[in-house]
PDB file of C-alpha atoms in Angstrom:
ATOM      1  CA  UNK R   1     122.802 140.522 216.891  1.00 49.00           C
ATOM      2  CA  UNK R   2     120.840 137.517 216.739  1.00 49.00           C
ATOM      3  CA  UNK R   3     116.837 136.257 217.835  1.00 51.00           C
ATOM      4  CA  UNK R   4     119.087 134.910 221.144  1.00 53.00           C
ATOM      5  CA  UNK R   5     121.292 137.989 222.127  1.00 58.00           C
ATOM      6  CA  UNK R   6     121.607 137.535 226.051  1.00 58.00           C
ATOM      7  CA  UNK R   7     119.320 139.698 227.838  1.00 60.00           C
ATOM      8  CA  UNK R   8     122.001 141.875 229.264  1.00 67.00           C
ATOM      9  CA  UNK R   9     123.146 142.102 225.906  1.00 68.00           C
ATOM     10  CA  UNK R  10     119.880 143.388 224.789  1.00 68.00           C
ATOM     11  CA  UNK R  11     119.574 145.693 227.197  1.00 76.00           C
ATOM     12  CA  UNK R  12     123.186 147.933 226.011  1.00 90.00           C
ATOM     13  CA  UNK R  13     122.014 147.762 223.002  1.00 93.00           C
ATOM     14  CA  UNK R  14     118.820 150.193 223.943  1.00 95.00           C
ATOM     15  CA  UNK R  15     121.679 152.612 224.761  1.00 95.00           C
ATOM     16  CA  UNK R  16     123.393 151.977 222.219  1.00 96.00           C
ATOM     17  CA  UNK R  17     121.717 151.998 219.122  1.00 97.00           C
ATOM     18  CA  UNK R  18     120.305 155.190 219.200  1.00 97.00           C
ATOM     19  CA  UNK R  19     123.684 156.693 220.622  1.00 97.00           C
ATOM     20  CA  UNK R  20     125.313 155.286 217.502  1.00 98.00           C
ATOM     21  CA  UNK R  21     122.465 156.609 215.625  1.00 97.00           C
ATOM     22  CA  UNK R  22     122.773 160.552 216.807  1.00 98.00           C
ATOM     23  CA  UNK R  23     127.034 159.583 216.291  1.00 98.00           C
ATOM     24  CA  UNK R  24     125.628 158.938 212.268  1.00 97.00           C
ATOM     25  CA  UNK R  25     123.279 161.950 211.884  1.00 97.00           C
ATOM     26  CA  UNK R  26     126.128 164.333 213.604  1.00 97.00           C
ATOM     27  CA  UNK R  27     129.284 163.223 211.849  1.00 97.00           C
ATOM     28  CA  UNK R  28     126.690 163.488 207.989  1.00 95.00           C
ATOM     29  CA  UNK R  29     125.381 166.887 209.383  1.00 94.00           C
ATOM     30  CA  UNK R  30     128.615 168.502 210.791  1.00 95.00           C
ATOM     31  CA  UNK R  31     132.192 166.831 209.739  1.00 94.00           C
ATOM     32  CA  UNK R  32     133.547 168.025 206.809  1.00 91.00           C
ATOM     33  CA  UNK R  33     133.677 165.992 203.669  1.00 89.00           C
ATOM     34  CA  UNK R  34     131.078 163.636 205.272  1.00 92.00           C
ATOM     35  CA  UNK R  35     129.307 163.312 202.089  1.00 92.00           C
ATOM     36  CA  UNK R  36     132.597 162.434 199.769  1.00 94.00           C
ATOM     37  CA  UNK R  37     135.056 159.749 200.606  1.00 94.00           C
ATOM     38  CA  UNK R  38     137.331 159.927 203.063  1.00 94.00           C
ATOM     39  CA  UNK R  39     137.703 159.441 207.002  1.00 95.00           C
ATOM     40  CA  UNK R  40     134.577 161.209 208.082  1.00 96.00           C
ATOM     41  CA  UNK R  41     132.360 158.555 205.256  1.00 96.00           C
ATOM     42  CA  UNK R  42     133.687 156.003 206.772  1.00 96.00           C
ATOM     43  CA  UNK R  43     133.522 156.863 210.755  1.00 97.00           C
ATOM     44  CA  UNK R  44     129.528 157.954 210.294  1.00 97.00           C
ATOM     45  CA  UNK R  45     128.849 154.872 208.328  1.00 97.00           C
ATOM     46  CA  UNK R  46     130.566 152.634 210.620  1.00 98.00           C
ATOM     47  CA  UNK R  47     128.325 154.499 213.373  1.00 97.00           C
ATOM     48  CA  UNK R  48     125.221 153.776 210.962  1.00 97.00           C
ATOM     49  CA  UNK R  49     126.402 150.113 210.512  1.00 98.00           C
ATOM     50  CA  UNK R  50     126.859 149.050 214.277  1.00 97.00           C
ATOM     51  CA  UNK R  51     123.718 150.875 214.844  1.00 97.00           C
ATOM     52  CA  UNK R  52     121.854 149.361 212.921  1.00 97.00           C
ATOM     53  CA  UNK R  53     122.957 145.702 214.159  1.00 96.00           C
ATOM     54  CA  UNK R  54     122.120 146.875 217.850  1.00 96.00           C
ATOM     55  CA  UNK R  55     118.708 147.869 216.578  1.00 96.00           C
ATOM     56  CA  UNK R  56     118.751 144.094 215.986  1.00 95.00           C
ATOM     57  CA  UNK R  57     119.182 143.400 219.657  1.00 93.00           C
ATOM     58  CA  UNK R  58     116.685 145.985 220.497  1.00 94.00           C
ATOM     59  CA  UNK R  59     114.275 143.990 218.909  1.00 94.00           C
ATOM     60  CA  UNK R  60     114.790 140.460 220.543  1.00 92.00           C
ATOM     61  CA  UNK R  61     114.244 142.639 223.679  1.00 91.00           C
ATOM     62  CA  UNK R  62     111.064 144.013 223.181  1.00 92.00           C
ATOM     63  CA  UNK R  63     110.163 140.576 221.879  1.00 93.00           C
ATOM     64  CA  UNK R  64     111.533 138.843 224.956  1.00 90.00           C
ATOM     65  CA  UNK R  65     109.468 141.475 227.125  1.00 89.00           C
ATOM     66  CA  UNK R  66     106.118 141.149 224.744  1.00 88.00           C
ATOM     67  CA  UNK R  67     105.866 137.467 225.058  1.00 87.00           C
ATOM     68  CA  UNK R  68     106.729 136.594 228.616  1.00 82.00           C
ATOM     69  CA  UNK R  69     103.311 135.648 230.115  1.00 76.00           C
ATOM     70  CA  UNK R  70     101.773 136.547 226.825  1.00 73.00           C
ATOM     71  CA  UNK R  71      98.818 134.569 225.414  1.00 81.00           C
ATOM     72  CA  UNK R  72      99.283 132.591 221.861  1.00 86.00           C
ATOM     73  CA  UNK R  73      97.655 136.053 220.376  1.00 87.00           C
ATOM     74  CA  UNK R  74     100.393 138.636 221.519  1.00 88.00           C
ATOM     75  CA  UNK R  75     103.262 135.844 220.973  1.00 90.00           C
ATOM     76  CA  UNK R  76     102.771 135.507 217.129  1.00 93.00           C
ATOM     77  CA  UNK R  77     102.149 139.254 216.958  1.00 94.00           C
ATOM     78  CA  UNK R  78     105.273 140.232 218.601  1.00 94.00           C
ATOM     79  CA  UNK R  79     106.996 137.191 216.611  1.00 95.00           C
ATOM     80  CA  UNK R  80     105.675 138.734 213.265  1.00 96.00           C
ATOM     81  CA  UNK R  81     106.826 141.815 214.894  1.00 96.00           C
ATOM     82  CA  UNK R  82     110.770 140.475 215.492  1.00 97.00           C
ATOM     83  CA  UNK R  83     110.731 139.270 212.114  1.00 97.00           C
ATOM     84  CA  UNK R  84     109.943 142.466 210.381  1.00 98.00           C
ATOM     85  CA  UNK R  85     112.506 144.411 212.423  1.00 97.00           C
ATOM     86  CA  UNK R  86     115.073 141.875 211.485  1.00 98.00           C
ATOM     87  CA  UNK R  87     114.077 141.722 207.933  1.00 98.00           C
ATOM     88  CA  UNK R  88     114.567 146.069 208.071  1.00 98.00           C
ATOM     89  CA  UNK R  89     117.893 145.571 209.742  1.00 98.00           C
ATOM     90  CA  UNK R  90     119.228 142.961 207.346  1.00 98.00           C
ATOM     91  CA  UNK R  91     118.192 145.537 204.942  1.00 98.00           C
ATOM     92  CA  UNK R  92     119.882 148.443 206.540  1.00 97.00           C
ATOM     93  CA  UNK R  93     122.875 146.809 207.129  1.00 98.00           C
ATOM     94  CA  UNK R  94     123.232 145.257 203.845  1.00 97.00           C
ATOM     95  CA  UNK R  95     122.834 149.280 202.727  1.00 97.00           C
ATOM     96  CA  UNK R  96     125.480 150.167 205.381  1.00 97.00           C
ATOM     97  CA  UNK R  97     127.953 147.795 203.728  1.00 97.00           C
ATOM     98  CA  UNK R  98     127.458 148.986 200.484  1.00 97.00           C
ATOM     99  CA  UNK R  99     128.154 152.779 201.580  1.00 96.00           C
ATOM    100  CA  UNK R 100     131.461 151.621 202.991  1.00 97.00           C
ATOM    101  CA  UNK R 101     132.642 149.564 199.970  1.00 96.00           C
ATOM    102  CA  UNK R 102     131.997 152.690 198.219  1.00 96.00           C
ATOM    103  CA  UNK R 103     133.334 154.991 200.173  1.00 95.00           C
ATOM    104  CA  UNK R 104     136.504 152.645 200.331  1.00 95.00           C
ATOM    105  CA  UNK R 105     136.087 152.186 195.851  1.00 95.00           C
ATOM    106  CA  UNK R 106     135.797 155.824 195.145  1.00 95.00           C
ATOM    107  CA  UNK R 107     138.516 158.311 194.640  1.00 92.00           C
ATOM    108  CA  UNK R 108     136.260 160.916 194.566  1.00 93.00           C
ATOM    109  CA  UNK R 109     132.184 162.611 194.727  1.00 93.00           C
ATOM    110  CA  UNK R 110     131.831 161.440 190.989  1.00 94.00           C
ATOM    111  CA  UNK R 111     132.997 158.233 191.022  1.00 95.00           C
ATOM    112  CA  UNK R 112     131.437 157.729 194.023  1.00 95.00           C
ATOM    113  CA  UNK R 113     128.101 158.320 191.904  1.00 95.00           C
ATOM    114  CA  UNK R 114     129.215 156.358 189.542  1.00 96.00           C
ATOM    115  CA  UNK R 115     129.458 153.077 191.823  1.00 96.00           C
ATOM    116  CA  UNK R 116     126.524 154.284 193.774  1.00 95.00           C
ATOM    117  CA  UNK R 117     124.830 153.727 189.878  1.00 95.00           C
ATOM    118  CA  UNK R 118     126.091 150.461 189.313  1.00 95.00           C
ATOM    119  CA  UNK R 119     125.193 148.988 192.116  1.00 94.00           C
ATOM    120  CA  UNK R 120     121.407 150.325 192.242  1.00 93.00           C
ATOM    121  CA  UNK R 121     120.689 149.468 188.797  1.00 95.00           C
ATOM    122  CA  UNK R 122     120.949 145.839 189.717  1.00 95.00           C
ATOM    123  CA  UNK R 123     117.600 144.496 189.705  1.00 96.00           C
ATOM    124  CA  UNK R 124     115.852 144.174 193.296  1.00 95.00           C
ATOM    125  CA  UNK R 125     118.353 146.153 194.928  1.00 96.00           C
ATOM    126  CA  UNK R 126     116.697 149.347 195.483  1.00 96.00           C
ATOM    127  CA  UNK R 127     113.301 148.299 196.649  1.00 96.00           C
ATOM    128  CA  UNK R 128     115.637 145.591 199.163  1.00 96.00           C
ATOM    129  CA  UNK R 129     118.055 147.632 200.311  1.00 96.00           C
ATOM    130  CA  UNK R 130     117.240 151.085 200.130  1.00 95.00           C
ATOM    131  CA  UNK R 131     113.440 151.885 199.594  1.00 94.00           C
ATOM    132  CA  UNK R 132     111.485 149.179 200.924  1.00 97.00           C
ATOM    133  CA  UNK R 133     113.446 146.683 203.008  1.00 97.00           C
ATOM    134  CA  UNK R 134     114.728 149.218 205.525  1.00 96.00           C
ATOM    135  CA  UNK R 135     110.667 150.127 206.615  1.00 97.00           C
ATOM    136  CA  UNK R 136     109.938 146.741 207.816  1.00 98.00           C
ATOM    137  CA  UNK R 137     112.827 147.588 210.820  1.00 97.00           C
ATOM    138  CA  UNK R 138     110.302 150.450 211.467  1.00 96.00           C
ATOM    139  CA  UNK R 139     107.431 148.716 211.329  1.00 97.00           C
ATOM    140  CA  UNK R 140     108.080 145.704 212.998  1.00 97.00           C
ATOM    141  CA  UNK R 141     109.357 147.938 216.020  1.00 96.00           C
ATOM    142  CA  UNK R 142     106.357 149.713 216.189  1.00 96.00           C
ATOM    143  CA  UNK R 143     104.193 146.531 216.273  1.00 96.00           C
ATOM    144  CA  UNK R 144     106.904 145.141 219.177  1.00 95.00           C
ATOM    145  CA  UNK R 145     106.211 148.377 220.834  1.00 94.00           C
ATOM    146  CA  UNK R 146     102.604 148.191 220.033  1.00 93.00           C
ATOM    147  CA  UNK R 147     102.424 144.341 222.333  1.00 92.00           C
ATOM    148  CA  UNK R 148     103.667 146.138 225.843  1.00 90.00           C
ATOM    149  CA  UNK R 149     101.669 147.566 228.177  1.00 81.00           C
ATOM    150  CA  UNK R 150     102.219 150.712 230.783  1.00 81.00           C
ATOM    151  CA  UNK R 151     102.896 153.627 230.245  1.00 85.00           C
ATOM    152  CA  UNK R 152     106.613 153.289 229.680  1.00 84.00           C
ATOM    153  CA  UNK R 153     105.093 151.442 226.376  1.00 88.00           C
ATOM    154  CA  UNK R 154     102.762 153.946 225.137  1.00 91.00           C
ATOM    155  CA  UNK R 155     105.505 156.685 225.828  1.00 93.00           C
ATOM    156  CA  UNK R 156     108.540 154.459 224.009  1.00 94.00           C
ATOM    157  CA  UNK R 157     105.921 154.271 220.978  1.00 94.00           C
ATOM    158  CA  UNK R 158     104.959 157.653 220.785  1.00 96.00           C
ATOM    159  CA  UNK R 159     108.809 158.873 221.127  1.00 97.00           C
ATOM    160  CA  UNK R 160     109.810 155.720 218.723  1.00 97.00           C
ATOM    161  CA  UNK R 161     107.184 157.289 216.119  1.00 96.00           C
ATOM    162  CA  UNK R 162     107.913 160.957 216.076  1.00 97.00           C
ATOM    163  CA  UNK R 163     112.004 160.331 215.700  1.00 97.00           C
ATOM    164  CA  UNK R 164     111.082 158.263 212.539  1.00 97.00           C
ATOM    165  CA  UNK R 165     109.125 161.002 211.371  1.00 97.00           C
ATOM    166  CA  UNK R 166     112.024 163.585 212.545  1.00 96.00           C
ATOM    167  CA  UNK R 167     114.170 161.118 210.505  1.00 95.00           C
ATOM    168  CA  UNK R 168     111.652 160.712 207.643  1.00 95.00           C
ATOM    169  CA  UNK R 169     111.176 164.534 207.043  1.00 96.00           C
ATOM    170  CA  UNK R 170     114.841 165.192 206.691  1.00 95.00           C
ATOM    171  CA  UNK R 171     118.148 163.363 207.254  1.00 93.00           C
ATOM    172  CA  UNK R 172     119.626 166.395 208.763  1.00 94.00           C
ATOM    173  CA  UNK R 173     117.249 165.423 211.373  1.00 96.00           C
ATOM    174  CA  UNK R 174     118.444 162.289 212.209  1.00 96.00           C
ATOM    175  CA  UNK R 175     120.211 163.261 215.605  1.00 97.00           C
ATOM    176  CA  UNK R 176     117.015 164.460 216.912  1.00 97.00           C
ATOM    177  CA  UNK R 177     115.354 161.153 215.923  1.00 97.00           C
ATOM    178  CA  UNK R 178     117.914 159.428 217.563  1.00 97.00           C
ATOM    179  CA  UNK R 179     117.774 161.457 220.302  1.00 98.00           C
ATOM    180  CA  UNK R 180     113.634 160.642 220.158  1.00 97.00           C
ATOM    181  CA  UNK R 181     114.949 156.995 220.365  1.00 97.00           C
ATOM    182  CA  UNK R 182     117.308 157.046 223.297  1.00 97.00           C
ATOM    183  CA  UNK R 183     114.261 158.721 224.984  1.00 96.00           C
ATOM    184  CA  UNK R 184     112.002 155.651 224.513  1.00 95.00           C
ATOM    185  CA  UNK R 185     113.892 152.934 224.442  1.00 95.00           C
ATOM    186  CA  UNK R 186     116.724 153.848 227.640  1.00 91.00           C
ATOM    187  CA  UNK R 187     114.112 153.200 230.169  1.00 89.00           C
ATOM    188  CA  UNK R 188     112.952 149.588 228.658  1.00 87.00           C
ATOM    189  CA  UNK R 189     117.017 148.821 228.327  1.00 80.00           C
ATOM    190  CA  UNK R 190     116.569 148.909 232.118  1.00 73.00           C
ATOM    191  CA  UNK R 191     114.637 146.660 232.847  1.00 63.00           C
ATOM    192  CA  UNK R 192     116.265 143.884 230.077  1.00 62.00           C
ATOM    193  CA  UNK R 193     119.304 144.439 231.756  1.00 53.00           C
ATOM    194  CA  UNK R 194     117.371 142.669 235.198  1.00 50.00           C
ATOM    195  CA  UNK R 195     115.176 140.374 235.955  1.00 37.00           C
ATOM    196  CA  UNK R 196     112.444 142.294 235.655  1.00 43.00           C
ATOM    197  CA  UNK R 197     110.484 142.520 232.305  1.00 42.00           C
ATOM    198  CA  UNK R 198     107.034 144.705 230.957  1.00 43.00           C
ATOM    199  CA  UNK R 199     104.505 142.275 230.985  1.00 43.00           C
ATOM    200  CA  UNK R 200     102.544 141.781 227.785  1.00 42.00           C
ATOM    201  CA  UNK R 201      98.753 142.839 227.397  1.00 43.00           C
ATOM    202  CA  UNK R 202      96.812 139.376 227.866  1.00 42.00           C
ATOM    203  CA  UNK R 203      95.964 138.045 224.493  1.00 38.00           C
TER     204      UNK R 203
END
């Protein structure tokens, strides 16, 4: 998922980021063995991991939408926007990957530990992958958000914020968060999918 995805492009991925999202936070909250390796590891994580790289797409769509008729204000703050978000979902997916090499390493829970330990004790890798990097996907969405106006906007921000609190509170949450997400982004999707785009507030 790239700065250029195709609009139409852009707009399936409002769909179906989220959906892939609530696929993650169901399989971790309900399969068995989703927390050890095996089949239901690696289904959820692929879920996470093609998530994620729609989320990608979901932000060159808010950016296209922010900046078309926007002033030279609102285009660098939805650009610093779009590069945040795909700074947090180079992050996440780089996180994704790891899970699945482990999950594909491991024989079992304690070994999976184990690799879990080597990898995070190299230097820089849990502040970019796993503490820090993944925020700047949230935060750069919520500035995106932040450059619309209407109020499908103000509603996709205020659903956008409360399912990354849902998902921030607890992880057993994260189908209502992504639930929270379909909400507010399904009806922008919409309108990337045609001609039609949400202006941007005048700089």
């Amino acid at each position: 998922m790239t700065p250029n995805a195709p609009p139409r492009l852009a707009g399936i991925s409002f769909v179906a980021a989220p959906v892939l999202l609530i696929a993650y936070g169901s399989v971790r909250l309900l399969a068995e063995g989703s927390k050890e390796p095996g089949a239901a590891w690696t289904v959820g994580h692929l879920a996470f991991l093609l998530g994620v790289l729609f989320f990608g797409a979901v932000c060159t769509g808010v950016n296209r939408m922010a900046t078309a008729g926007a002033g030279p204000v609102r285009r660098r703050l939805a650009k610093a926007g779009l590069v945040a978000g795909l700074l947090g979902v180079a992050a996440a997916a780089t996180q994704a990957l790891i899970d699945l090499y482990v999950g594909f390493r491991a024989a079992d829970k304690p070994e999976m530990r184990e690799l879990f330990g080597r990898v995070q004790d190299v230097p820089g890798v849990m502040p970019a992958v796993y503490t820090v990097g993944p925020l700047f996907l949230y935060l750069g969405m919520i500035i995106l958000l932040a450059t619309l106006k209407g109020r499908a906007a103000i509603r996709a921000q205020a659903l956008f914020v409360l399912g990354t609190a849902a998902n921030a509170i607890d992880l057993d949450l994260l189908p209502l968060g992504g639930l929270c997400y379909l909400l507010a982004f399904a009806p922008l999707g919409r309108r990337t999918s045609t001609t039609d785009t949400l202006p941007a507030r005048p700089a």
